[in-house]
Amino acid sequence: MHAAQSFSYATSQVWQPAVYAHPDAPAALAAGSHWGQQLARLLLGMQGVYIYDHRARMMCYVSEGVAKLTGVPVAEFTGERNFALIHPDDLPIVQEATRLFNQFIYAYRRSIGPDIVASIDYRLCRPDGSCRRVLRHNSVLEQEPETGNPVLVAAILTDITAHKHTTDVRFHLNHPDFTDFVARQPRLRAQPILNCARAASDAASDAGPDQPPDCPAAFRE
């Protein structure tokens, strides 16, 4: 499954036009830019933020911090490009975790707010061949009033390369019903997340603390 299919599976297949009262509404570019600039002012040097409009299916804001961390220029950073940067060994879990996050938001859309945060960490392969470990936090910023479905969703990326030296992928969502929600999903689709959660506490890589994350040759230019 290539990056565009992975991104579609994780996001677009959940946020179909039919779930919105106004699917043809223009992208919330002004609001997204405002949110992004406000958040970017609060971030540290190893962080970046992007704002995605799920209803319009487009990126509304990308900070320079994202470009610095990923090695992708602001103008070229899209949802599909974002997924294309994920290490191929981590992509299936990140993809499944993102899908579950979106499905949970849809199921609980009337009780979801900015205080509900999903987090996941994974390896990100930059265009220059280097690889970084990234922690991503997602939160809903604005919802469609009629349906409660998300319009603007924020993602904050943090470079944790200096702090994590294992290759396990950890995923968490701070809602008391999320664990039961995942357990009720079809086994074959949810199992990677459940296995990951159980293995995360003792998973470790062979790489020592002074070794960079492994980046496949296919990602090196």
PDB file of C-alpha atoms in Angstrom:
ATOM      1  CA  MET A   1       0.000   0.000   0.000  1.00  0.00           C
ATOM      2  CA  HIS A   2       1.632   3.264  -1.105  1.00  0.00           C
ATOM      3  CA  ALA A   3       1.489   6.552   0.799  1.00  0.00           C
ATOM      4  CA  ALA A   4      -1.641   7.960  -0.855  1.00  0.00           C
ATOM      5  CA  GLN A   5      -3.544   4.732  -0.175  1.00  0.00           C
ATOM      6  CA  SER A   6      -2.253   4.647   3.407  1.00  0.00           C
ATOM      7  CA  PHE A   7      -3.352   8.214   4.034  1.00  0.00           C
ATOM      8  CA  SER A   8      -6.750   7.573   2.443  1.00  0.00           C
ATOM      9  CA  TYR A   9      -7.265   4.414   4.507  1.00  0.00           C
ATOM     10  CA  ALA A  10      -6.375   6.202   7.737  1.00  0.00           C
ATOM     11  CA  THR A  11      -8.297   9.441   7.173  1.00  0.00           C
ATOM     12  CA  SER A  12     -10.288  10.013   4.002  1.00  0.00           C
ATOM     13  CA  GLN A  13     -12.190   6.737   4.189  1.00  0.00           C
ATOM     14  CA  VAL A  14     -13.514   7.833   7.580  1.00  0.00           C
ATOM     15  CA  TRP A  15     -14.250  11.453   6.681  1.00  0.00           C
ATOM     16  CA  GLN A  16     -16.317  10.933   3.550  1.00  0.00           C
ATOM     17  CA  PRO A  17     -18.326  13.931   2.240  1.00  0.00           C
ATOM     18  CA  ALA A  18     -21.535  12.146   3.264  1.00  0.00           C
ATOM     19  CA  VAL A  19     -20.773  12.532   6.985  1.00  0.00           C
ATOM     20  CA  TYR A  20     -20.775  16.338   6.734  1.00  0.00           C
ATOM     21  CA  ALA A  21     -23.768  18.664   6.534  1.00  0.00           C
ATOM     22  CA  HIS A  22     -21.814  21.008   4.246  1.00  0.00           C
ATOM     23  CA  PRO A  23     -19.300  18.823   2.371  1.00  0.00           C
ATOM     24  CA  ASP A  24     -18.670  21.499  -0.258  1.00  0.00           C
ATOM     25  CA  ALA A  25     -17.816  24.242   2.225  1.00  0.00           C
ATOM     26  CA  PRO A  26     -14.542  26.013   1.372  1.00  0.00           C
ATOM     27  CA  ALA A  27     -11.443  25.066   3.301  1.00  0.00           C
ATOM     28  CA  ALA A  28     -11.073  26.887   6.601  1.00  0.00           C
ATOM     29  CA  LEU A  29      -7.779  28.425   5.540  1.00  0.00           C
ATOM     30  CA  ALA A  30      -8.049  31.595   7.612  1.00  0.00           C
ATOM     31  CA  ALA A  31      -9.031  29.747  10.784  1.00  0.00           C
ATOM     32  CA  GLY A  32      -6.421  27.062  10.168  1.00  0.00           C
ATOM     33  CA  SER A  33      -3.700  29.629   9.630  1.00  0.00           C
ATOM     34  CA  HIS A  34      -4.746  31.490  12.780  1.00  0.00           C
ATOM     35  CA  TRP A  35      -4.671  28.316  14.879  1.00  0.00           C
ATOM     36  CA  GLY A  36      -1.355  27.277  13.367  1.00  0.00           C
ATOM     37  CA  GLN A  37       0.365  30.589  13.995  1.00  0.00           C
ATOM     38  CA  GLN A  38      -0.912  30.688  17.564  1.00  0.00           C
ATOM     39  CA  LEU A  39       0.353  27.174  18.276  1.00  0.00           C
ATOM     40  CA  ALA A  40       3.663  27.687  16.466  1.00  0.00           C
ATOM     41  CA  ARG A  41       4.522  30.587  18.781  1.00  0.00           C
ATOM     42  CA  LEU A  42       4.342  28.221  21.759  1.00  0.00           C
ATOM     43  CA  LEU A  43       6.515  25.449  20.354  1.00  0.00           C
ATOM     44  CA  LEU A  44      10.154  24.671  20.992  1.00  0.00           C
ATOM     45  CA  GLY A  45      12.886  24.451  18.385  1.00  0.00           C
ATOM     46  CA  MET A  46      12.529  20.690  17.912  1.00  0.00           C
ATOM     47  CA  GLN A  47       8.781  20.941  17.252  1.00  0.00           C
ATOM     48  CA  GLY A  48       6.471  21.815  14.378  1.00  0.00           C
ATOM     49  CA  VAL A  49       2.724  22.024  13.808  1.00  0.00           C
ATOM     50  CA  TYR A  50       0.390  21.486  10.883  1.00  0.00           C
ATOM     51  CA  ILE A  51      -3.373  21.994  10.627  1.00  0.00           C
ATOM     52  CA  TYR A  52      -5.452  19.755   8.371  1.00  0.00           C
ATOM     53  CA  ASP A  53      -9.032  20.384   7.185  1.00  0.00           C
ATOM     54  CA  HIS A  54     -10.710  16.965   7.018  1.00  0.00           C
ATOM     55  CA  ARG A  55     -13.891  18.274   5.422  1.00  0.00           C
ATOM     56  CA  ALA A  56     -12.036  19.992   2.570  1.00  0.00           C
ATOM     57  CA  ARG A  57      -9.286  17.351   2.587  1.00  0.00           C
ATOM     58  CA  MET A  58      -6.402  19.773   2.458  1.00  0.00           C
ATOM     59  CA  MET A  59      -3.580  21.182   4.540  1.00  0.00           C
ATOM     60  CA  CYS A  60      -4.384  24.639   5.942  1.00  0.00           C
ATOM     61  CA  TYR A  61      -1.153  25.461   7.728  1.00  0.00           C
ATOM     62  CA  VAL A  62       2.367  24.047   7.979  1.00  0.00           C
ATOM     63  CA  SER A  63       4.963  25.640  10.235  1.00  0.00           C
ATOM     64  CA  GLU A  64       8.635  26.068   9.412  1.00  0.00           C
ATOM     65  CA  GLY A  65       9.304  23.694  12.291  1.00  0.00           C
ATOM     66  CA  VAL A  66       7.653  20.883  10.309  1.00  0.00           C
ATOM     67  CA  ALA A  67       9.839  21.664   7.294  1.00  0.00           C
ATOM     68  CA  LYS A  68      12.949  21.681   9.484  1.00  0.00           C
ATOM     69  CA  LEU A  69      12.074  18.377  11.134  1.00  0.00           C
ATOM     70  CA  THR A  70      10.929  16.497   8.025  1.00  0.00           C
ATOM     71  CA  GLY A  71      13.195  18.041   5.402  1.00  0.00           C
ATOM     72  CA  VAL A  72      10.146  18.737   3.208  1.00  0.00           C
ATOM     73  CA  PRO A  73       9.434  22.366   2.175  1.00  0.00           C
ATOM     74  CA  VAL A  74       6.260  23.878   3.619  1.00  0.00           C
ATOM     75  CA  ALA A  75       4.618  24.166   0.190  1.00  0.00           C
ATOM     76  CA  GLU A  76       5.228  20.465  -0.542  1.00  0.00           C
ATOM     77  CA  PHE A  77       4.016  19.041   2.765  1.00  0.00           C
ATOM     78  CA  THR A  78       0.691  17.232   2.252  1.00  0.00           C
ATOM     79  CA  GLY A  79      -1.108  14.449   4.055  1.00  0.00           C
ATOM     80  CA  GLU A  80       0.142  11.948   1.501  1.00  0.00           C
ATOM     81  CA  ARG A  81       3.733  13.243   1.696  1.00  0.00           C
ATOM     82  CA  ASN A  82       3.551  13.048   5.476  1.00  0.00           C
ATOM     83  CA  PHE A  83       2.682   9.341   5.344  1.00  0.00           C
ATOM     84  CA  ALA A  84       5.349   8.727   2.684  1.00  0.00           C
ATOM     85  CA  LEU A  85       8.007   9.797   5.200  1.00  0.00           C
ATOM     86  CA  ILE A  86       7.068   7.159   7.784  1.00  0.00           C
ATOM     87  CA  HIS A  87       9.495   4.254   8.121  1.00  0.00           C
ATOM     88  CA  PRO A  88       7.993   1.272   6.244  1.00  0.00           C
ATOM     89  CA  ASP A  89       8.246  -0.971   9.308  1.00  0.00           C
ATOM     90  CA  ASP A  90       6.286   1.566  11.369  1.00  0.00           C
ATOM     91  CA  LEU A  91       3.771   2.597   8.703  1.00  0.00           C
ATOM     92  CA  PRO A  92       1.226  -0.237   9.212  1.00  0.00           C
ATOM     93  CA  ILE A  93       0.873   0.573  12.906  1.00  0.00           C
ATOM     94  CA  VAL A  94       0.804   4.349  12.385  1.00  0.00           C
ATOM     95  CA  GLN A  95      -1.776   3.887   9.648  1.00  0.00           C
ATOM     96  CA  GLU A  96      -3.967   1.657  11.824  1.00  0.00           C
ATOM     97  CA  ALA A  97      -3.602   3.915  14.865  1.00  0.00           C
ATOM     98  CA  THR A  98      -4.590   6.966  12.812  1.00  0.00           C
ATOM     99  CA  ARG A  99      -7.624   5.151  11.417  1.00  0.00           C
ATOM    100  CA  LEU A 100      -8.731   4.106  14.906  1.00  0.00           C
ATOM    101  CA  PHE A 101      -8.287   7.667  16.172  1.00  0.00           C
ATOM    102  CA  ASN A 102     -10.474   8.983  13.363  1.00  0.00           C
ATOM    103  CA  GLN A 103     -13.107   6.284  13.812  1.00  0.00           C
ATOM    104  CA  PHE A 104     -13.219   6.957  17.543  1.00  0.00           C
ATOM    105  CA  ILE A 105     -13.691  10.685  16.944  1.00  0.00           C
ATOM    106  CA  TYR A 106     -16.560   9.887  14.584  1.00  0.00           C
ATOM    107  CA  ALA A 107     -18.219   7.548  17.084  1.00  0.00           C
ATOM    108  CA  TYR A 108     -17.796  10.013  19.967  1.00  0.00           C
ATOM    109  CA  ARG A 109     -18.042  13.222  17.953  1.00  0.00           C
ATOM    110  CA  ARG A 110     -20.533  14.826  20.342  1.00  0.00           C
ATOM    111  CA  SER A 111     -18.200  14.490  23.310  1.00  0.00           C
ATOM    112  CA  ILE A 112     -14.807  15.168  21.687  1.00  0.00           C
ATOM    113  CA  GLY A 113     -12.994  18.458  22.258  1.00  0.00           C
ATOM    114  CA  PRO A 114      -9.464  19.902  22.165  1.00  0.00           C
ATOM    115  CA  ASP A 115      -8.696  18.172  25.474  1.00  0.00           C
ATOM    116  CA  ILE A 116      -8.831  14.745  23.788  1.00  0.00           C
ATOM    117  CA  VAL A 117      -5.361  14.047  22.414  1.00  0.00           C
ATOM    118  CA  ALA A 118      -3.995  11.101  20.451  1.00  0.00           C
ATOM    119  CA  SER A 119      -0.256  10.501  20.529  1.00  0.00           C
ATOM    120  CA  ILE A 120       1.994   8.145  18.598  1.00  0.00           C
ATOM    121  CA  ASP A 121       5.743   7.933  18.068  1.00  0.00           C
ATOM    122  CA  TYR A 122       7.505   6.453  15.072  1.00  0.00           C
ATOM    123  CA  ARG A 123      10.535   6.740  12.803  1.00  0.00           C
ATOM    124  CA  LEU A 124      10.451   9.381  10.088  1.00  0.00           C
ATOM    125  CA  CYS A 125      12.749   9.060   7.060  1.00  0.00           C
ATOM    126  CA  ARG A 126      13.863  12.394   5.630  1.00  0.00           C
ATOM    127  CA  PRO A 127      14.579  12.967   1.918  1.00  0.00           C
ATOM    128  CA  ASP A 128      18.316  13.329   2.682  1.00  0.00           C
ATOM    129  CA  GLY A 129      18.439   9.734   3.955  1.00  0.00           C
ATOM    130  CA  SER A 130      18.586  10.554   7.658  1.00  0.00           C
ATOM    131  CA  CYS A 131      15.972   9.191  10.024  1.00  0.00           C
ATOM    132  CA  ARG A 132      14.409  10.796  13.094  1.00  0.00           C
ATOM    133  CA  ARG A 133      12.158   9.531  15.843  1.00  0.00           C
ATOM    134  CA  VAL A 134       9.042  11.669  16.023  1.00  0.00           C
ATOM    135  CA  LEU A 135       6.245  12.019  18.565  1.00  0.00           C
ATOM    136  CA  ARG A 136       2.970  13.183  17.006  1.00  0.00           C
ATOM    137  CA  HIS A 137       0.065  14.638  18.994  1.00  0.00           C
ATOM    138  CA  ASN A 138      -3.328  15.091  17.308  1.00  0.00           C
ATOM    139  CA  SER A 139      -6.275  17.081  18.599  1.00  0.00           C
ATOM    140  CA  VAL A 140      -9.532  18.394  17.133  1.00  0.00           C
ATOM    141  CA  LEU A 141      -9.620  22.205  17.013  1.00  0.00           C
ATOM    142  CA  GLU A 142     -12.909  22.946  15.253  1.00  0.00           C
ATOM    143  CA  GLN A 143     -15.984  20.835  14.496  1.00  0.00           C
ATOM    144  CA  GLU A 144     -18.933  21.240  12.154  1.00  0.00           C
ATOM    145  CA  PRO A 145     -21.787  22.495  14.380  1.00  0.00           C
ATOM    146  CA  GLU A 146     -24.509  20.426  12.728  1.00  0.00           C
ATOM    147  CA  THR A 147     -22.729  17.068  12.854  1.00  0.00           C
ATOM    148  CA  GLY A 148     -19.955  17.418  15.410  1.00  0.00           C
ATOM    149  CA  ASN A 149     -17.508  15.984  12.882  1.00  0.00           C
ATOM    150  CA  PRO A 150     -14.022  17.520  12.841  1.00  0.00           C
ATOM    151  CA  VAL A 151     -13.128  20.262  10.428  1.00  0.00           C
ATOM    152  CA  LEU A 152      -9.713  21.358  11.696  1.00  0.00           C
ATOM    153  CA  VAL A 153      -7.327  18.919  13.344  1.00  0.00           C
ATOM    154  CA  ALA A 154      -3.919  19.910  14.676  1.00  0.00           C
ATOM    155  CA  ALA A 155      -0.813  17.758  14.653  1.00  0.00           C
ATOM    156  CA  ILE A 156       2.247  18.704  16.682  1.00  0.00           C
ATOM    157  CA  LEU A 157       5.461  16.904  15.760  1.00  0.00           C
ATOM    158  CA  THR A 158       8.304  16.645  18.277  1.00  0.00           C
ATOM    159  CA  ASP A 159      11.778  15.309  17.517  1.00  0.00           C
ATOM    160  CA  ILE A 160      12.505  12.735  20.244  1.00  0.00           C
ATOM    161  CA  THR A 161      15.549  11.156  18.571  1.00  0.00           C
ATOM    162  CA  ALA A 162      17.812  12.088  21.470  1.00  0.00           C
ATOM    163  CA  HIS A 163      15.428  10.605  24.023  1.00  0.00           C
ATOM    164  CA  LYS A 164      14.230   7.303  22.549  1.00  0.00           C
ATOM    165  CA  HIS A 165      16.502   4.517  21.338  1.00  0.00           C
ATOM    166  CA  THR A 166      14.036   1.672  20.835  1.00  0.00           C
ATOM    167  CA  THR A 167      12.057   0.869  17.697  1.00  0.00           C
ATOM    168  CA  ASP A 168       8.696   0.116  19.292  1.00  0.00           C
ATOM    169  CA  VAL A 169       5.732   2.255  18.226  1.00  0.00           C
ATOM    170  CA  ARG A 170       3.559   3.504  21.081  1.00  0.00           C
ATOM    171  CA  PHE A 171       0.033   4.814  20.667  1.00  0.00           C
ATOM    172  CA  HIS A 172      -2.256   6.414  23.238  1.00  0.00           C
ATOM    173  CA  LEU A 173      -5.533   8.333  23.362  1.00  0.00           C
ATOM    174  CA  ASN A 174      -6.596   9.993  26.620  1.00  0.00           C
ATOM    175  CA  HIS A 175     -10.254   8.974  26.639  1.00  0.00           C
ATOM    176  CA  PRO A 176     -11.530   6.356  29.124  1.00  0.00           C
ATOM    177  CA  ASP A 177     -13.576   4.546  26.470  1.00  0.00           C
ATOM    178  CA  PHE A 178     -10.836   4.171  23.872  1.00  0.00           C
ATOM    179  CA  THR A 179      -9.400   0.834  25.047  1.00  0.00           C
ATOM    180  CA  ASP A 180     -12.812  -0.821  24.920  1.00  0.00           C
ATOM    181  CA  PHE A 181     -13.485   0.799  21.543  1.00  0.00           C
ATOM    182  CA  VAL A 182     -10.315  -0.726  20.086  1.00  0.00           C
ATOM    183  CA  ALA A 183     -11.106  -4.122  21.585  1.00  0.00           C
ATOM    184  CA  ARG A 184     -14.472  -4.134  19.801  1.00  0.00           C
ATOM    185  CA  GLN A 185     -12.927  -3.582  16.372  1.00  0.00           C
ATOM    186  CA  PRO A 186     -12.515  -6.485  13.909  1.00  0.00           C
ATOM    187  CA  ARG A 187      -9.561  -8.480  15.196  1.00  0.00           C
ATOM    188  CA  LEU A 188      -7.377  -8.451  12.101  1.00  0.00           C
ATOM    189  CA  ARG A 189      -7.535  -4.667  11.778  1.00  0.00           C
ATOM    190  CA  ALA A 190      -7.122  -3.761  15.432  1.00  0.00           C
ATOM    191  CA  GLN A 191      -4.615  -6.435  16.406  1.00  0.00           C
ATOM    192  CA  PRO A 192      -1.461  -4.518  15.406  1.00  0.00           C
ATOM    193  CA  ILE A 193      -2.371  -1.791  17.882  1.00  0.00           C
ATOM    194  CA  LEU A 194      -3.228  -4.234  20.660  1.00  0.00           C
ATOM    195  CA  ASN A 195       0.010  -6.154  20.143  1.00  0.00           C
ATOM    196  CA  CYS A 196       1.963  -2.914  20.043  1.00  0.00           C
ATOM    197  CA  ALA A 197       0.463  -1.725  23.318  1.00  0.00           C
ATOM    198  CA  ARG A 198       1.331  -4.988  25.081  1.00  0.00           C
ATOM    199  CA  ALA A 199       4.850  -5.149  23.700  1.00  0.00           C
ATOM    200  CA  ALA A 200       5.759  -1.497  24.127  1.00  0.00           C
ATOM    201  CA  SER A 201       6.942  -1.780  27.710  1.00  0.00           C
ATOM    202  CA  ASP A 202       9.706  -4.293  26.949  1.00  0.00           C
ATOM    203  CA  ALA A 203      10.456  -3.778  23.265  1.00  0.00           C
ATOM    204  CA  ALA A 204      13.991  -2.635  22.496  1.00  0.00           C
ATOM    205  CA  SER A 205      16.187  -2.327  19.444  1.00  0.00           C
ATOM    206  CA  ASP A 206      19.751  -3.502  18.951  1.00  0.00           C
ATOM    207  CA  ALA A 207      20.874   0.072  18.331  1.00  0.00           C
ATOM    208  CA  GLY A 208      22.868   1.686  21.101  1.00  0.00           C
ATOM    209  CA  PRO A 209      22.207   5.218  22.381  1.00  0.00           C
ATOM    210  CA  ASP A 210      24.810   6.734  20.075  1.00  0.00           C
ATOM    211  CA  GLN A 211      23.469   5.109  16.913  1.00  0.00           C
ATOM    212  CA  PRO A 212      20.971   6.923  14.664  1.00  0.00           C
ATOM    213  CA  PRO A 213      17.636   5.323  13.754  1.00  0.00           C
ATOM    214  CA  ASP A 214      17.933   2.930  10.838  1.00  0.00           C
ATOM    215  CA  CYS A 215      16.655   4.364   7.576  1.00  0.00           C
ATOM    216  CA  PRO A 216      16.038   2.010   4.617  1.00  0.00           C
ATOM    217  CA  ALA A 217      18.185   2.510   1.547  1.00  0.00           C
ATOM    218  CA  ALA A 218      15.052   3.184  -0.492  1.00  0.00           C
ATOM    219  CA  PHE A 219      14.601   6.455   1.394  1.00  0.00           C
ATOM    220  CA  ARG A 220      18.120   7.675   0.702  1.00  0.00           C
ATOM    221  CA  GLU A 221      18.690   9.965  -2.239  1.00  0.00           C
TER     222      GLU A 221
END
